[in-house]
Short mmCIF file of C-alpha atoms and ligand atoms in Angstrom, two decimals:
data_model
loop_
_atom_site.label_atom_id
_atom_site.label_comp_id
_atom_site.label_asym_id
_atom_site.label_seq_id
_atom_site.Cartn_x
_atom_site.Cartn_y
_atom_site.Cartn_z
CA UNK A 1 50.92 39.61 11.30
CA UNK A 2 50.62 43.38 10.35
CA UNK A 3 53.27 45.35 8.13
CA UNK A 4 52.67 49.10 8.13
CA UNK A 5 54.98 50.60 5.05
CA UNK A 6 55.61 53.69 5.05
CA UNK A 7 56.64 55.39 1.36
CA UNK A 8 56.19 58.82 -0.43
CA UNK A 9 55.17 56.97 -3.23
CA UNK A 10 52.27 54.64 -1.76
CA UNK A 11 50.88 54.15 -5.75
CA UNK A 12 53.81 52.22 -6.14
CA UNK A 13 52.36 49.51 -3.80
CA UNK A 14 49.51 49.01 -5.44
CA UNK A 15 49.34 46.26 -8.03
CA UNK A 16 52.61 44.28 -6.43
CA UNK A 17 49.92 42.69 -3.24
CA UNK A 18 46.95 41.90 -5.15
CA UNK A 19 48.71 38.71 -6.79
CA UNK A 20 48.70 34.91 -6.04
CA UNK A 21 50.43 34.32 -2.10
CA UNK A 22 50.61 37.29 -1.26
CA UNK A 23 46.79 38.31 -2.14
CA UNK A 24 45.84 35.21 -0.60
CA UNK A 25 47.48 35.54 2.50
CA UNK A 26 45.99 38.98 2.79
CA UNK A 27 42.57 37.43 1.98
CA UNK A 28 42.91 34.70 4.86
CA UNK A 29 43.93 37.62 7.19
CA UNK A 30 47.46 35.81 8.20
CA UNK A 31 48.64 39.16 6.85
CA UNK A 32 47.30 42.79 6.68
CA UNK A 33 49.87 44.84 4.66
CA UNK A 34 48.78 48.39 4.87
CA UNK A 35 50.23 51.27 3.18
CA UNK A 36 50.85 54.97 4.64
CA UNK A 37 51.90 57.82 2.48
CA UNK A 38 54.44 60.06 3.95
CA UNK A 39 53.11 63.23 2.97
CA UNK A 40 49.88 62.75 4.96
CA UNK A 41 52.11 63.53 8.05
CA UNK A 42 54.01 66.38 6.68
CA UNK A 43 52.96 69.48 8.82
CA UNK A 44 54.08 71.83 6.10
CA UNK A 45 51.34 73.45 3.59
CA UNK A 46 53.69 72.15 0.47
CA UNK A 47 53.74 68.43 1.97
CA UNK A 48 57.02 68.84 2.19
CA UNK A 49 58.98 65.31 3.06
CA UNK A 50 62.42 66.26 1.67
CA UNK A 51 65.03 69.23 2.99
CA UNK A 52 68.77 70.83 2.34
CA UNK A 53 71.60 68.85 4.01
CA UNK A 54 73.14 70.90 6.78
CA UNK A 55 76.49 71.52 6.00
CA UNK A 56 75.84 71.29 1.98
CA UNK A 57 75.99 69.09 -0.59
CA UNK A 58 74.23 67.10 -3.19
CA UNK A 59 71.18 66.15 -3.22
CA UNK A 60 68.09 66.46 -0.78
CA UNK A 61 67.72 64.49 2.82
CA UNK A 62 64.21 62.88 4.16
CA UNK A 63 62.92 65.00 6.91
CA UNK A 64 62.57 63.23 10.69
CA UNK A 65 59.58 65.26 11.26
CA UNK A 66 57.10 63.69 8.82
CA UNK A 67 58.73 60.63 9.71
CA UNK A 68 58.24 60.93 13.52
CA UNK A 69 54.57 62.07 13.37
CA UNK A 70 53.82 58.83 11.01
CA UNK A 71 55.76 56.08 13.36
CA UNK A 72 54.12 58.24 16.41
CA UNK A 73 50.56 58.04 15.23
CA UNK A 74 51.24 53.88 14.56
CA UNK A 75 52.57 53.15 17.46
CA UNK A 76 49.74 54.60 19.24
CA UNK A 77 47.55 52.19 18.05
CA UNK A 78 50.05 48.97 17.63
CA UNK A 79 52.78 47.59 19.27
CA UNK A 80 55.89 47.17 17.01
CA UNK A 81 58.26 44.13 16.99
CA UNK A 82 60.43 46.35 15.00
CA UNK A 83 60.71 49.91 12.58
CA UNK A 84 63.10 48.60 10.38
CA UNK A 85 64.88 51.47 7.58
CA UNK A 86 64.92 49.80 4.18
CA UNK A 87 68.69 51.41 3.18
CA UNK A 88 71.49 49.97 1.00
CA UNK A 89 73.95 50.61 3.90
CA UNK A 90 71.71 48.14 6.06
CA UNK A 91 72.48 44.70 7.45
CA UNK A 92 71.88 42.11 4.63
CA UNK A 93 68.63 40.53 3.85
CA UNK A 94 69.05 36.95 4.25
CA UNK A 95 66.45 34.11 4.23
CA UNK A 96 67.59 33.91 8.01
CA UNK A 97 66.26 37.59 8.25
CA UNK A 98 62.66 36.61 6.76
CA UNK A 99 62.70 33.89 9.07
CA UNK A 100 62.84 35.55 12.34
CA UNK A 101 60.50 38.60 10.57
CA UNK A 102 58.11 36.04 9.89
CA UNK A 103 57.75 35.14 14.14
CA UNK A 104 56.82 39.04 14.80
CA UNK A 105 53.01 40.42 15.27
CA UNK A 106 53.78 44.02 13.88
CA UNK A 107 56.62 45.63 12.02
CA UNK A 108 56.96 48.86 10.19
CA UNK A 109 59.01 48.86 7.19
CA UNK A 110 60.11 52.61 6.85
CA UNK A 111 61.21 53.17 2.35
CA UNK A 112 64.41 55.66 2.06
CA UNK A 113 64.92 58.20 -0.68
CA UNK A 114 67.14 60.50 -1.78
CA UNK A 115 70.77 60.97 -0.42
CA UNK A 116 68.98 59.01 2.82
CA UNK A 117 67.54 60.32 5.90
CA UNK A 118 68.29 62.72 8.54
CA UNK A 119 70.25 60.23 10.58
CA UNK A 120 68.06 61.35 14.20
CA UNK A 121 65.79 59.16 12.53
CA UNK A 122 68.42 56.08 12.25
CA UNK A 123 69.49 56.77 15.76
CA UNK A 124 65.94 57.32 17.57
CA UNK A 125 63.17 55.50 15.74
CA UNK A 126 64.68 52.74 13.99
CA UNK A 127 65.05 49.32 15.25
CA UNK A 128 66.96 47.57 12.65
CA UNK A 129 68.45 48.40 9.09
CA UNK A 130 67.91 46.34 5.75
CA UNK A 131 69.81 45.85 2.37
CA UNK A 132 68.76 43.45 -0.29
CA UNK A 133 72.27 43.75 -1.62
CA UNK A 134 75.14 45.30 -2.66
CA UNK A 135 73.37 47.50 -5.64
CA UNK A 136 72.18 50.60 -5.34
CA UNK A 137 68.40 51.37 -5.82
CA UNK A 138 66.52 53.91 -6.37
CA UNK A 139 64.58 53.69 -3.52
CA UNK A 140 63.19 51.26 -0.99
CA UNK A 141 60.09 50.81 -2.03
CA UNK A 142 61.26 47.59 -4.28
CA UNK A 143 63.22 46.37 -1.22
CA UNK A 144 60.39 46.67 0.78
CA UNK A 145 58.38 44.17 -2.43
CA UNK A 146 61.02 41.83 -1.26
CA UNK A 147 61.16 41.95 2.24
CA UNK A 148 57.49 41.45 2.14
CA UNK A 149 57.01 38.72 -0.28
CA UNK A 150 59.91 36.75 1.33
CA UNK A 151 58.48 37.72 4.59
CA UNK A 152 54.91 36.89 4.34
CA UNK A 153 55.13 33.66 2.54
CA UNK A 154 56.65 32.12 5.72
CA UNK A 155 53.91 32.62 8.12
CA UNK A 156 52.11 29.72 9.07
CA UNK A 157 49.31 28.99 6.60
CA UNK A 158 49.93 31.51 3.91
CA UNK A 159 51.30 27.80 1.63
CA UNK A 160 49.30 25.17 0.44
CA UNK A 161 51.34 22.89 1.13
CA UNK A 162 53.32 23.82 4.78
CA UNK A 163 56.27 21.59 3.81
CA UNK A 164 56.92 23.63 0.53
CA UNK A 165 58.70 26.35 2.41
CA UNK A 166 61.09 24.42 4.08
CA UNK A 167 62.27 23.29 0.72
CA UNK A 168 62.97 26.70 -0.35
CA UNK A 169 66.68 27.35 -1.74
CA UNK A 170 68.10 28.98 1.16
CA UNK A 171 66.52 27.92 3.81
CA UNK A 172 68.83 25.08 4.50
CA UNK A 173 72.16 26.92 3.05
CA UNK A 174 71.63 24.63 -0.19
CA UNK A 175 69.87 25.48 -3.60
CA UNK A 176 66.75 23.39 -3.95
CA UNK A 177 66.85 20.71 -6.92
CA UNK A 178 65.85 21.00 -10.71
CA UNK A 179 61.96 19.61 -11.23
CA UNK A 180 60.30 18.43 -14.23
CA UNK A 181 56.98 18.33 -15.36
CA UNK A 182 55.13 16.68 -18.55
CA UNK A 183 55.67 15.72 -21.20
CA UNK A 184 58.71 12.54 -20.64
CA UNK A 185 60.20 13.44 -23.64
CA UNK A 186 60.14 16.52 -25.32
CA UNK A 187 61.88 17.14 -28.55
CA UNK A 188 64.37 14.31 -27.38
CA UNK A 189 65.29 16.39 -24.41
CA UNK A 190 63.86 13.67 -21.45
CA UNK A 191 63.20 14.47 -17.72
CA UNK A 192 65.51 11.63 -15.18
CA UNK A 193 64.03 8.37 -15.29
CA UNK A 194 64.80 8.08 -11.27
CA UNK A 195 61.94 11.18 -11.01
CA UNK A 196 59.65 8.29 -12.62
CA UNK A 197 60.78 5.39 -11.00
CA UNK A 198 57.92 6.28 -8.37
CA UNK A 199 60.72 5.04 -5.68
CA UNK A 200 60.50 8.08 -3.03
CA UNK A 201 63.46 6.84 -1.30
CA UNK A 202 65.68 6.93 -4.56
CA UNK A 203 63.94 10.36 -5.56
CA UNK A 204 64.51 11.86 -2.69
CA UNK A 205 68.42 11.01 -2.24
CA UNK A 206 68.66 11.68 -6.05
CA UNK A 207 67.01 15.45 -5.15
CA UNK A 208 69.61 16.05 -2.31
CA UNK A 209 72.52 14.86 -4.23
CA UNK A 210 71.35 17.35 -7.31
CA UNK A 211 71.02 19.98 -3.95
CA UNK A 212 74.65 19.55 -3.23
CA UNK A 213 76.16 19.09 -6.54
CA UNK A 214 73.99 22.46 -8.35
CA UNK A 215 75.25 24.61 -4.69
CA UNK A 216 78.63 23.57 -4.91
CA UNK A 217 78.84 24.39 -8.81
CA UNK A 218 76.87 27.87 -8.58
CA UNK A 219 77.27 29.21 -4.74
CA UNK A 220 79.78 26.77 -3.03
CA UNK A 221 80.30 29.85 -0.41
CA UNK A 222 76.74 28.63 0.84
CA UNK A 223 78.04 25.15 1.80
CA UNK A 224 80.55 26.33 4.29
CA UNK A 225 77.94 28.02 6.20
CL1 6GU B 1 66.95 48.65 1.03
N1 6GU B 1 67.42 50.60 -0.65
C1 6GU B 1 68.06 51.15 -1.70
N2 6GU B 1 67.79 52.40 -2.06
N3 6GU B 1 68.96 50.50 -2.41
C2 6GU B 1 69.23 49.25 -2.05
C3 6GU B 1 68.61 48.62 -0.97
C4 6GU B 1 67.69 49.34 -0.28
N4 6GU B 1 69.08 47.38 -0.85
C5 6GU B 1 69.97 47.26 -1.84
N5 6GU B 1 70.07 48.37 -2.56
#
């Protein structure tokens, strides 16, 4: 898989991929993440990314110009499953999202700022339209962190262990269980004797029951999906 992200602030991007999955993924070559600052396709001798609104108003609106000469220029040398717009009015970002996002070859993940983008861009280039939830940030450059990581760790290969995914909270509507490690006992506080009653039958109905019980206590919305 390929994601092309697309950011004025392409620094940002640095240090968050060079870490544990996400490095090794990119070192295995299930995943080539590459970064593309805006301004390098800005046509103007200032760079310029950002304009006026038409009509007035606060605050400044991302240019479709920059935007269309960067998406232009990738698409001439990929194919795109999707250009998805990283925006807090955006569809929401479920693990059902980075599931499907994890089947595509190429996708370009396009980072909003300011009061948002000139909305030719929204209506022309853009395939789909991502929030990772009802807060506002500052930009979607984090969001994009998220997508990514959530993304990326799905594709075949990218675990250790290929099962581990699938027990992911989420990615059967339930929260996964609590786990223990050593010591036993520590400071009187002592990790279930079923987890070392080396019975996998008992541990595992034991982990599924503490599945149900911790979803219905802290998201029971999740259990009538
Ligand atoms: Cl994708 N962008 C911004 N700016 N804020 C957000 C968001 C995205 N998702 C939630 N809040």
């Amino acid at each position: 898989m390929r994601i092309d992200i697309i950011t004025i602030f392409p620094e940002q991007f640095e240090s968050v991929f060079k870490y544990s999955i996400l490095k090794r993924a990119q070192q295995k070559n299930l995943v080539q993440i590459v970064i593309h600052n805006l301004r390098d396709y800005s046509t103007d001798k200032h760079k310029k990314v950002d304009d006026y609104p038409f009509g007035g108003g606060a605050g400044m609106v991302m240019m479709i110009e920059p935007i269309y000469n960067c998406i232009q220029h990738l698409q001439s040398q990929n194919r795109y499953d999707e250009v998805i717009f990283l925006t807090p009015d955006g569809e929401l970002f479920e693990q059902k999202t980075a599931n499907y996002l994890s089947t595509l070859n190429n996708i370009i993940l396009l980072c909003g700022h300011y009061k948002g983008v000139d909305e030719r861009v929204r209506e022309h280039l853009i395939t789909k339209e991502i929030s990772i939830g009802d807060y506002v940030l500052s930009g979607g450059e984090i969001a994009a962190m998220v997508v990514t990581d959530a993304v990326v760790r799905l594709i075949p290969g990218v675990l250790g262990d290929e099962t581990s995914a699938l027990s992911d909270s989420f990615q059967d509507n339930l929260l996964a269980p609590p786990v223990y490690t050593r010591p036993a006992v520590f400071n009187g506080w002592e990790v279930p004797a079923i987890l070392r009653s080396g019975n996998a039958q008992e541990i595992e109905n034991w982990r599924h029951e503490q599945s149900i019980k911790r979803t219905k206590e802290r998201r029971p919305e999740l259990l009538k999906k």
